Coordinates of N, CA and C and ligand atoms in Angstrom, one line a residue:
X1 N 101.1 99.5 88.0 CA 100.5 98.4 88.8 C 99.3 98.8 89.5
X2 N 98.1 98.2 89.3 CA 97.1 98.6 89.8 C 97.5 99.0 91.5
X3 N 97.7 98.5 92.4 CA 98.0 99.0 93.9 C 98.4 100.4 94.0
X4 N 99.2 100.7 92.6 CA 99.7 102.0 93.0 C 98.7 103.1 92.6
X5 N 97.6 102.9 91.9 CA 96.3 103.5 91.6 C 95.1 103.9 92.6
X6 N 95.6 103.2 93.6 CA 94.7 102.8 94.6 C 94.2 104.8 95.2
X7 N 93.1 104.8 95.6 CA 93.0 106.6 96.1 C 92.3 106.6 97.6
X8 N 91.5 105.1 97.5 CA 90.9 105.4 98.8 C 90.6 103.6 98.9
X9 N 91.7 103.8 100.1 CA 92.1 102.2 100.9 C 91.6 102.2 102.2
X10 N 90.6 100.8 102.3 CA 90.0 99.9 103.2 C 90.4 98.8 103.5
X11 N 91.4 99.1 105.3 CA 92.3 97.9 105.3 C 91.3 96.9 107.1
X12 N 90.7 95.7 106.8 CA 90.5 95.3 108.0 C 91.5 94.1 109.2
X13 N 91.4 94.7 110.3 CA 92.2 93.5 111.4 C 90.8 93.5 112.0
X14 N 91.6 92.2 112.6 CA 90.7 91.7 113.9 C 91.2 92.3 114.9
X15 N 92.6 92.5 115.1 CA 93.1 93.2 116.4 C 93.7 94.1 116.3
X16 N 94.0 95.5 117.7 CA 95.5 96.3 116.9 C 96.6 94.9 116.9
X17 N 97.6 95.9 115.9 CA 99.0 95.4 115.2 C 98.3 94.5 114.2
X18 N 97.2 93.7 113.4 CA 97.6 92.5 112.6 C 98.2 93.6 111.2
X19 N 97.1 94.8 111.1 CA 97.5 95.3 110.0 C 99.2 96.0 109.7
X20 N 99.4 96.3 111.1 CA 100.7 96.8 110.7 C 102.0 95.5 110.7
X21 N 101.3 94.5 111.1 CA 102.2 93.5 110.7 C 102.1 92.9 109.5
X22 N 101.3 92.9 108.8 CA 100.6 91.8 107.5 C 100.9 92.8 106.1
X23 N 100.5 94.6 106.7 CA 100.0 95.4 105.6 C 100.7 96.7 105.7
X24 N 101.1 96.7 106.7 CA 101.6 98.0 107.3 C 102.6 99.3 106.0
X25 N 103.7 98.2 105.6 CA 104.4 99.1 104.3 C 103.8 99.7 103.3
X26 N 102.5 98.4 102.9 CA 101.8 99.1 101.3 C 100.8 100.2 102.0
X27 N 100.1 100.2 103.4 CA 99.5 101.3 103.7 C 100.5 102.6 103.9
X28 N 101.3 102.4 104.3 CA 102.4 104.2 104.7 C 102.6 104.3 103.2
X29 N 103.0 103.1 102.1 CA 103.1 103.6 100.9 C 102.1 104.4 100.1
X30 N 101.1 103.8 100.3 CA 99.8 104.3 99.9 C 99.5 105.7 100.2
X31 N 99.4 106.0 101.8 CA 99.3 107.5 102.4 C 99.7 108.4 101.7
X32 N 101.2 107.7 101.7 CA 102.4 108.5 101.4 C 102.3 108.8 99.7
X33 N 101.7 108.3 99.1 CA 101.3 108.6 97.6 C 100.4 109.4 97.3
X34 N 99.9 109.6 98.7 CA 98.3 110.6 98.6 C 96.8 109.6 98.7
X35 N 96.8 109.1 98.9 CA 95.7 107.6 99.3 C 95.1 108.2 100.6
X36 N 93.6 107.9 100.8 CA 93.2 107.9 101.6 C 93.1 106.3 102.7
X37 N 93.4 106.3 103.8 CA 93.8 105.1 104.0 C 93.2 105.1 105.3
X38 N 92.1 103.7 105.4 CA 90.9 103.4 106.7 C 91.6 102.5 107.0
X39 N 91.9 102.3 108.6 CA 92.5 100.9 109.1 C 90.9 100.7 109.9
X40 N 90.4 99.9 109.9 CA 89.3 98.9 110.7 C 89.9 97.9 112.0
X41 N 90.1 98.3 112.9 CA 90.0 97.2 114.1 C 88.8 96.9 114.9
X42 N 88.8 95.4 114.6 CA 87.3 94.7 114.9 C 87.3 94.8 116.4
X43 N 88.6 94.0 117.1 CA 87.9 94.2 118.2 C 89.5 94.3 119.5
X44 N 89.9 94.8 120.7 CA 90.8 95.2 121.4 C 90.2 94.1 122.6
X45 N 91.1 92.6 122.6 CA 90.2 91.6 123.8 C 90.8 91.9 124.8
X46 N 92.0 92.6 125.5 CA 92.6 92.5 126.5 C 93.4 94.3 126.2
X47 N 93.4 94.3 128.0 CA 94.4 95.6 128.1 C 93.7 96.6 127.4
X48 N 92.7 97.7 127.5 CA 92.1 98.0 126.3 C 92.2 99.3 126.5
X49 N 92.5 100.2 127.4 CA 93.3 101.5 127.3 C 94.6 101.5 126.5
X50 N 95.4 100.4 127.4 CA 97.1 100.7 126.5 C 97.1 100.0 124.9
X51 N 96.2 99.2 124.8 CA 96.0 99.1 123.3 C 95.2 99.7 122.1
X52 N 93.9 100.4 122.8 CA 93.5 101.2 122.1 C 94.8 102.5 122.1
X53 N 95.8 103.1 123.0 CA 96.9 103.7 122.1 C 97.4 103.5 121.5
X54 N 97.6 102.3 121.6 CA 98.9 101.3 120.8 C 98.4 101.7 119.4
X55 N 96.5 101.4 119.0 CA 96.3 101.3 117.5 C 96.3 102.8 117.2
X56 N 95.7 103.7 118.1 CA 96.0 104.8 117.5 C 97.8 105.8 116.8
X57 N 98.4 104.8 117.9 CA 99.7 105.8 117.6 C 100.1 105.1 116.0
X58 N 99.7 103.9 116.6 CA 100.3 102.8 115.3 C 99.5 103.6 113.7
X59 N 98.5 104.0 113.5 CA 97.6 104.7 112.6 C 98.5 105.3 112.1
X60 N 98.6 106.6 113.3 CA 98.9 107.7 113.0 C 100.4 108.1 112.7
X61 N 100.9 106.8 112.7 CA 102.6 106.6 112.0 C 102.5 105.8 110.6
X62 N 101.5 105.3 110.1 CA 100.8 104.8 109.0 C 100.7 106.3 108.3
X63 N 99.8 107.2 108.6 CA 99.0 108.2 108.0 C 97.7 107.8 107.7
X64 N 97.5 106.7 108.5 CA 96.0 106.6 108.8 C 94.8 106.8 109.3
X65 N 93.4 106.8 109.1 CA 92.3 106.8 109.7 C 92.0 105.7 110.6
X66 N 91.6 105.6 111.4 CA 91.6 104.6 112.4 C 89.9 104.6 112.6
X67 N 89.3 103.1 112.6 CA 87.7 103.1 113.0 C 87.9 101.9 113.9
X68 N 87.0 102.0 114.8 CA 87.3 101.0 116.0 C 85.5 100.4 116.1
X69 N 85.4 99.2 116.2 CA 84.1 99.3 116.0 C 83.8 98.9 117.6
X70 N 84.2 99.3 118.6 CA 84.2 99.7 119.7 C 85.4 100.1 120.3
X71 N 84.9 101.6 121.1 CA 86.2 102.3 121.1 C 86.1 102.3 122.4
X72 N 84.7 102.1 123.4 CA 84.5 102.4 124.7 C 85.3 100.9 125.7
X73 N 85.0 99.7 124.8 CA 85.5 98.7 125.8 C 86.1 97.3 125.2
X74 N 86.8 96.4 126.1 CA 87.0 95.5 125.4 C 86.4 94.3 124.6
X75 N 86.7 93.8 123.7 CA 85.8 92.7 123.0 C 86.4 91.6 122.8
X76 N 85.5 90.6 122.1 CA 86.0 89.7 120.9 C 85.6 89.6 119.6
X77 N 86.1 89.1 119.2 CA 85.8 89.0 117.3 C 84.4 88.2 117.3
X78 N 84.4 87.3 118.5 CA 82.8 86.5 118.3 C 82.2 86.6 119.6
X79 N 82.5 88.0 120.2 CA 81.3 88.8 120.0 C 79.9 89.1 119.3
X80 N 80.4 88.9 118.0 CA 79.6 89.7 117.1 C 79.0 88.1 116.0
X81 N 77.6 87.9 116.2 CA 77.4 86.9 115.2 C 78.1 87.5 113.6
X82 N 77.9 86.4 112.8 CA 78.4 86.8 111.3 C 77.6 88.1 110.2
X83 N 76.1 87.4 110.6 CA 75.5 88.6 110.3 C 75.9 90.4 110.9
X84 N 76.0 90.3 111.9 CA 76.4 91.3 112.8 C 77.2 92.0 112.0
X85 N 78.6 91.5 111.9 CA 79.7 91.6 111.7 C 79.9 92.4 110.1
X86 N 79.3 91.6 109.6 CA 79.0 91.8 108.2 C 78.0 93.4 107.7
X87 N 77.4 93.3 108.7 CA 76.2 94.7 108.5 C 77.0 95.9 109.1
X88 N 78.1 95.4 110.3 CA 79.1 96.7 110.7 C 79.5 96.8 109.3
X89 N 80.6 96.0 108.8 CA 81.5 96.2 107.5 C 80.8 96.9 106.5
X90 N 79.4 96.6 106.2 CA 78.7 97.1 105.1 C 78.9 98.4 105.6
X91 N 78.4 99.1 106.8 CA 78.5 100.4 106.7 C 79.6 101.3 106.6
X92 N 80.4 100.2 106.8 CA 81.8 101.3 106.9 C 82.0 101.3 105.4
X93 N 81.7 100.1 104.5 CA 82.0 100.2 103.3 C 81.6 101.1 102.6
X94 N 80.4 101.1 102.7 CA 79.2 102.1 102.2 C 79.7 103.6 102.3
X95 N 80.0 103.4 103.4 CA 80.4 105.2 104.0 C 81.9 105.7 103.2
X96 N 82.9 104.7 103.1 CA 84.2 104.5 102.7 C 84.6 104.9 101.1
X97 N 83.7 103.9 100.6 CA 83.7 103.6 99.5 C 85.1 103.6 98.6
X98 N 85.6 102.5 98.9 CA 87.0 102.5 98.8 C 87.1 101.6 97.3
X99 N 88.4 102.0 97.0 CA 89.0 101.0 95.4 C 89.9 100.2 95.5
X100 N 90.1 100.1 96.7 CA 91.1 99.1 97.4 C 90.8 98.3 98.8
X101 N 90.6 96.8 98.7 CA 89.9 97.0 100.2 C 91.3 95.5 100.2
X102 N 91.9 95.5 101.9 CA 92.3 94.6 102.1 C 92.2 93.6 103.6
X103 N 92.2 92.6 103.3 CA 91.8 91.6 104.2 C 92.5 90.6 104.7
X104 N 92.2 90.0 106.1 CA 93.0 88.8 106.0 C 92.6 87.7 105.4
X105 N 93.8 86.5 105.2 CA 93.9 85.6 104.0 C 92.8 84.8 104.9
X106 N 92.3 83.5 103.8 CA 91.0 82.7 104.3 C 92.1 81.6 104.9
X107 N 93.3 81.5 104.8 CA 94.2 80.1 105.1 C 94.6 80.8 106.6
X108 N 94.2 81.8 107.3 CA 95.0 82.4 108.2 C 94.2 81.1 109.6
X109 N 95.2 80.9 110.3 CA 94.9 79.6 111.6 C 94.3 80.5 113.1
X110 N 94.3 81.8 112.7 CA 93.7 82.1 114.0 C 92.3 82.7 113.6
X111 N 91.2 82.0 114.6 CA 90.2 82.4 114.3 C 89.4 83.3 114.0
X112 N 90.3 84.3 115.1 CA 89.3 85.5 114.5 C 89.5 86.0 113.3
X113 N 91.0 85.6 112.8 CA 91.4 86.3 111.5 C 90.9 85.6 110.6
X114 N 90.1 84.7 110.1 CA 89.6 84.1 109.6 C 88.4 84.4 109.5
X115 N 87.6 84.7 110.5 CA 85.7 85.2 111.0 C 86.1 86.8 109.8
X116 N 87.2 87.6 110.4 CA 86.8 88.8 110.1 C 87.4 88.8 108.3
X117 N 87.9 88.3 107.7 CA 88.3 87.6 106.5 C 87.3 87.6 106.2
X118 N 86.4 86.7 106.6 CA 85.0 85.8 105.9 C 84.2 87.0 105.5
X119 N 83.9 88.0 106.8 CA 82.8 89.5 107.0 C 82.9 89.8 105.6
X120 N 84.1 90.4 105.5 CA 84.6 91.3 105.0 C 84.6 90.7 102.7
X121 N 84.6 89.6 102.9 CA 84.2 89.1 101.3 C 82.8 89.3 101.4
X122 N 81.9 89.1 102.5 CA 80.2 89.4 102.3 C 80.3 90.7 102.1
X123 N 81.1 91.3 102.7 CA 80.5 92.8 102.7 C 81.0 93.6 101.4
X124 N 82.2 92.8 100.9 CA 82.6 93.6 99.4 C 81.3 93.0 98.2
X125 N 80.6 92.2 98.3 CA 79.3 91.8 97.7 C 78.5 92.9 96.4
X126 N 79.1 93.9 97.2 CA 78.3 95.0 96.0 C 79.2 96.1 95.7
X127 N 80.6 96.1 96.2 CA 81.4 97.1 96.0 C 82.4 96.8 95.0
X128 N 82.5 97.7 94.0 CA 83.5 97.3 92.6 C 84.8 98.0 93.7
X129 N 85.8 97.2 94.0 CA 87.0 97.6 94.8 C 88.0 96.3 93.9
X130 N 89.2 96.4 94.5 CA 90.4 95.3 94.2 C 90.3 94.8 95.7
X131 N 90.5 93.6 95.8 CA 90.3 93.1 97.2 C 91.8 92.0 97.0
X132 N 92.8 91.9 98.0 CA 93.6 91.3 98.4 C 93.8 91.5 99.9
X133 N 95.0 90.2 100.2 CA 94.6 89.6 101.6 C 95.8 89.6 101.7
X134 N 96.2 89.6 103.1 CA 97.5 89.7 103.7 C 97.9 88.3 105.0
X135 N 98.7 88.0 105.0 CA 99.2 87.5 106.0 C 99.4 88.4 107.9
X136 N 98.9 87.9 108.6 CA 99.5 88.9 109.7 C 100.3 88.0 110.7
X137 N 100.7 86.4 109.8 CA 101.6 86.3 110.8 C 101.7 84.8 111.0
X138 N 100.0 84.4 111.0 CA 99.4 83.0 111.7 C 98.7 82.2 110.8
X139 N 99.4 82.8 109.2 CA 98.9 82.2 108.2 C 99.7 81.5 107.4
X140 N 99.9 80.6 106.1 CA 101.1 80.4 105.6 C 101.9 81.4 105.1
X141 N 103.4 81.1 104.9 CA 104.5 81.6 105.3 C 104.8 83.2 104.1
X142 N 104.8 84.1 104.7 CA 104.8 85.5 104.3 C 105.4 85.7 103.0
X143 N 106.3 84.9 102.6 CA 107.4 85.2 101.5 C 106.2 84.3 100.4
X144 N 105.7 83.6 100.4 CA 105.1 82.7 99.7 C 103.8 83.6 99.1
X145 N 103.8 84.1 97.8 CA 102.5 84.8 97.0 C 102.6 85.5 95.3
X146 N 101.5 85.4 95.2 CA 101.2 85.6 93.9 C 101.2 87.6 93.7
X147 N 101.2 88.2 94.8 CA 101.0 89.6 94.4 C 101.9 90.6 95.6
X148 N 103.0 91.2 95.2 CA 104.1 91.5 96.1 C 103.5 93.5 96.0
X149 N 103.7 93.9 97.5 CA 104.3 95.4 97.8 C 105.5 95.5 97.4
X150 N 106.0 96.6 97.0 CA 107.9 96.5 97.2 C 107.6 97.9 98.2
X151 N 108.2 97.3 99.1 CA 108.1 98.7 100.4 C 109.3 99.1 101.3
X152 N 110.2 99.1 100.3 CA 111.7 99.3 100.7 C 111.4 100.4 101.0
X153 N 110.8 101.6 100.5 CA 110.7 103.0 101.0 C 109.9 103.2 101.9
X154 N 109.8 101.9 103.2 CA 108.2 102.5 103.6 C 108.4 101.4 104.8
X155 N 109.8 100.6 104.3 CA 110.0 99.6 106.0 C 110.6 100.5 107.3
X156 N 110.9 101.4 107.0 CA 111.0 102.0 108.5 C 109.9 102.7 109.1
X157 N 108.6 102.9 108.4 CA 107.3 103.7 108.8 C 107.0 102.0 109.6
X158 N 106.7 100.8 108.5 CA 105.8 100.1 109.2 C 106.8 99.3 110.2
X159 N 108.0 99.7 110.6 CA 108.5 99.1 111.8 C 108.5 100.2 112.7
X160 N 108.7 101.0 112.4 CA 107.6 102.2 113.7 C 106.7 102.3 114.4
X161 N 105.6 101.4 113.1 CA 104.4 101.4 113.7 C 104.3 100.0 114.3
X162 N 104.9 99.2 114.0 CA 104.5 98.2 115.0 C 105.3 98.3 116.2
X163 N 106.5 99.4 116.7 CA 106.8 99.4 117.7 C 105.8 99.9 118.3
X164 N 104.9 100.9 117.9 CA 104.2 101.6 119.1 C 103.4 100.2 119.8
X165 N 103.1 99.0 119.4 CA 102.4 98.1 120.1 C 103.2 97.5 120.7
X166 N 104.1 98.1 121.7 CA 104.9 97.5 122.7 C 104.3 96.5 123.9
X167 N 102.7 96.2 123.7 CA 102.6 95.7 124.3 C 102.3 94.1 123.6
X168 N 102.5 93.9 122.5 CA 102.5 93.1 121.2 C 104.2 92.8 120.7
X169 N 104.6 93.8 120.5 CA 106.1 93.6 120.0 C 107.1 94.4 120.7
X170 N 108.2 93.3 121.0 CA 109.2 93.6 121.9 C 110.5 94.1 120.9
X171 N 111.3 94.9 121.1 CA 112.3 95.5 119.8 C 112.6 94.0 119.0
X172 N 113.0 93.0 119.3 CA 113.5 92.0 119.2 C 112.6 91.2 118.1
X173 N 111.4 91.3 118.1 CA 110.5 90.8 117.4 C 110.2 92.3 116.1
X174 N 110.1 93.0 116.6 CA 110.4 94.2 115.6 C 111.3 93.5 114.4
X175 N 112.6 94.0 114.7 CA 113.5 93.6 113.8 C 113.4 92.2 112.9
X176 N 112.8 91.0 113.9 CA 112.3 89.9 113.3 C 111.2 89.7 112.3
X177 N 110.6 91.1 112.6 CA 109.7 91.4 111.3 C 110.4 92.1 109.8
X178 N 111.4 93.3 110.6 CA 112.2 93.5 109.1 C 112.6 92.4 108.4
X179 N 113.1 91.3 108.8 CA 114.0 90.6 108.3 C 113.0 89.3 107.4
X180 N 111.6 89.3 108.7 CA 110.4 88.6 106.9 C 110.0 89.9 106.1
X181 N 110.3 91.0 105.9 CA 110.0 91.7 105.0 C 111.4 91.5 103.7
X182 N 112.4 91.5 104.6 CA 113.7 91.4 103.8 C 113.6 90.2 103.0
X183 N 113.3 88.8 103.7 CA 113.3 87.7 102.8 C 112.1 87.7 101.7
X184 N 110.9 88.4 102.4 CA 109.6 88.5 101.2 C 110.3 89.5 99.6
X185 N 111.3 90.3 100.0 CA 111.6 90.8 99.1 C 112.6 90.1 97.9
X186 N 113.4 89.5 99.0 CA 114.9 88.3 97.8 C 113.8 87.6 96.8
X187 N 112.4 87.2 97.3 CA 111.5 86.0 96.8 C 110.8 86.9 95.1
X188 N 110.5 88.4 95.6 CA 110.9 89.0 94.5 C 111.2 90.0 93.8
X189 N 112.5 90.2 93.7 CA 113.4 91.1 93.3 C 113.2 92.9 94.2
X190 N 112.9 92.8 95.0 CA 113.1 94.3 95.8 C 113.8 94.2 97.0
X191 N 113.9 94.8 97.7 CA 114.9 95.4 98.7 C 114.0 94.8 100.1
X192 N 113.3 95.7 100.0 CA 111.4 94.9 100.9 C 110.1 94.8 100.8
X193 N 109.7 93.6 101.0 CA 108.3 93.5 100.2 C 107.2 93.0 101.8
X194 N 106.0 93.4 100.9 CA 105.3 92.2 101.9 C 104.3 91.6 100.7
X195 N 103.8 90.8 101.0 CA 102.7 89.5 100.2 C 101.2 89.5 100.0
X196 N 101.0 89.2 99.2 CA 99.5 89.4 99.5 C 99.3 88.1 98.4
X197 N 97.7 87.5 98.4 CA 97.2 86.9 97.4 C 95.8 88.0 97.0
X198 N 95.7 88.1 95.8 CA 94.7 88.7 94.8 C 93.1 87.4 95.6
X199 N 92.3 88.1 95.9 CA 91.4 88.0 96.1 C 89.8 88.1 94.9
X200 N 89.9 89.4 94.8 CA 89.0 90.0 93.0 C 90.2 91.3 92.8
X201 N 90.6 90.9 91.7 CA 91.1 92.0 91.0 C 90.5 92.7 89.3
X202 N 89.9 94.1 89.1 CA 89.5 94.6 88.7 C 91.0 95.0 87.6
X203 N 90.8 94.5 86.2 CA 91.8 95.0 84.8 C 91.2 96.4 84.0
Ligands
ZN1 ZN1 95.2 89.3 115.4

């Protein structure tokens, strides 16, 4: 399956946690395969000491690289005009140069995950990569897709990592994430999955 091919993964959020909630299993899976694996957080709007930990511990329970496109202070996603946004992404792309890039879905209802969705198809513009999109939560319903992780081996990494964002998820919501991993998997045939829709995929 092309995913499992993948050697050097480019994953973007708009905030810490979207990736470890949307993406989090196929990235520890990936690491854990030998992948080089970039998490992109666009922007930290609140709390921005205890959440810039949050994304770093959360990474580094991934086996991630973490790039923060501000690390000194807090932001927003629109912050940054589109152009803007899009000329960050190019560089990381450029520098990255990844064969796997993944994004949030264009159906997703929160704005910024949608702005940074949008960047992020401009900025794959010239990069031959496989691009698919994730759910992080505020989009339609997780189980529902055309292209599955099976990350039964890799659901206790990415509920680790979304514990470290204790300031985002309470144990209680934790577990409530196993359990849409568990249903995304009955939908098809694994143990635990997470969803994605194919964006451009390379045969
Ligand atoms: Zn978010």
């Amino acid at each position: 399956m092309f995913l499992d091919g993948a050697r050097t993964v480019l994953a973007f959020g708009a905030h810490p946690d979207d990736l470890e909630a949307g993406a989090g299993g196929l990235l520890a899976k990936l690491a854990a395969g030998g992948a080089h694996v970039t998490m992109v957080v666009t922007s930290i709007p609140n709390r921005f000491e205890q959440r810039l930990a949050e994304a770093r511990a959360g990474a580094a329970v991934l086996g991630a690289e973490l790039v923060l496109l501000r690390d000194d202070a807090a932001s927003r996603v629109e912050d940054y005009a589109m152009w803007e946004l899009v000329e960050r992404y190019d560089g990381i792309v450029d520098r990255v140069k990844p064969d796997l890039v993944i994004a949030h879905q264009a159906e997703d209802t929160h704005w910024d995950h949608f702005l940074v969705h949008r960047a992020v198809v401009s900025a794959m513009r010239r990069q031959r990569a496989n691009l698919i999109a994730y759910s992080a939560g505020s989009g339609p319903a997780a189980t529902i897709g055309t292209c599955f992780a099976d990350i039964t081996d890799h659901i206790d990494t990415k509920l680790a990592a979304l514990g470290k964002h204790a300031t985002q998820f309470s144990t209680a919501k934790v577990e409530a994430m196993r359990d849409r991993a568990r249903a995304a998997g009955v939908s098809c045939g694994v143990g635990y999955a997470e969803v994605f829709t194919p964006l451009r995929v390379y045969l």
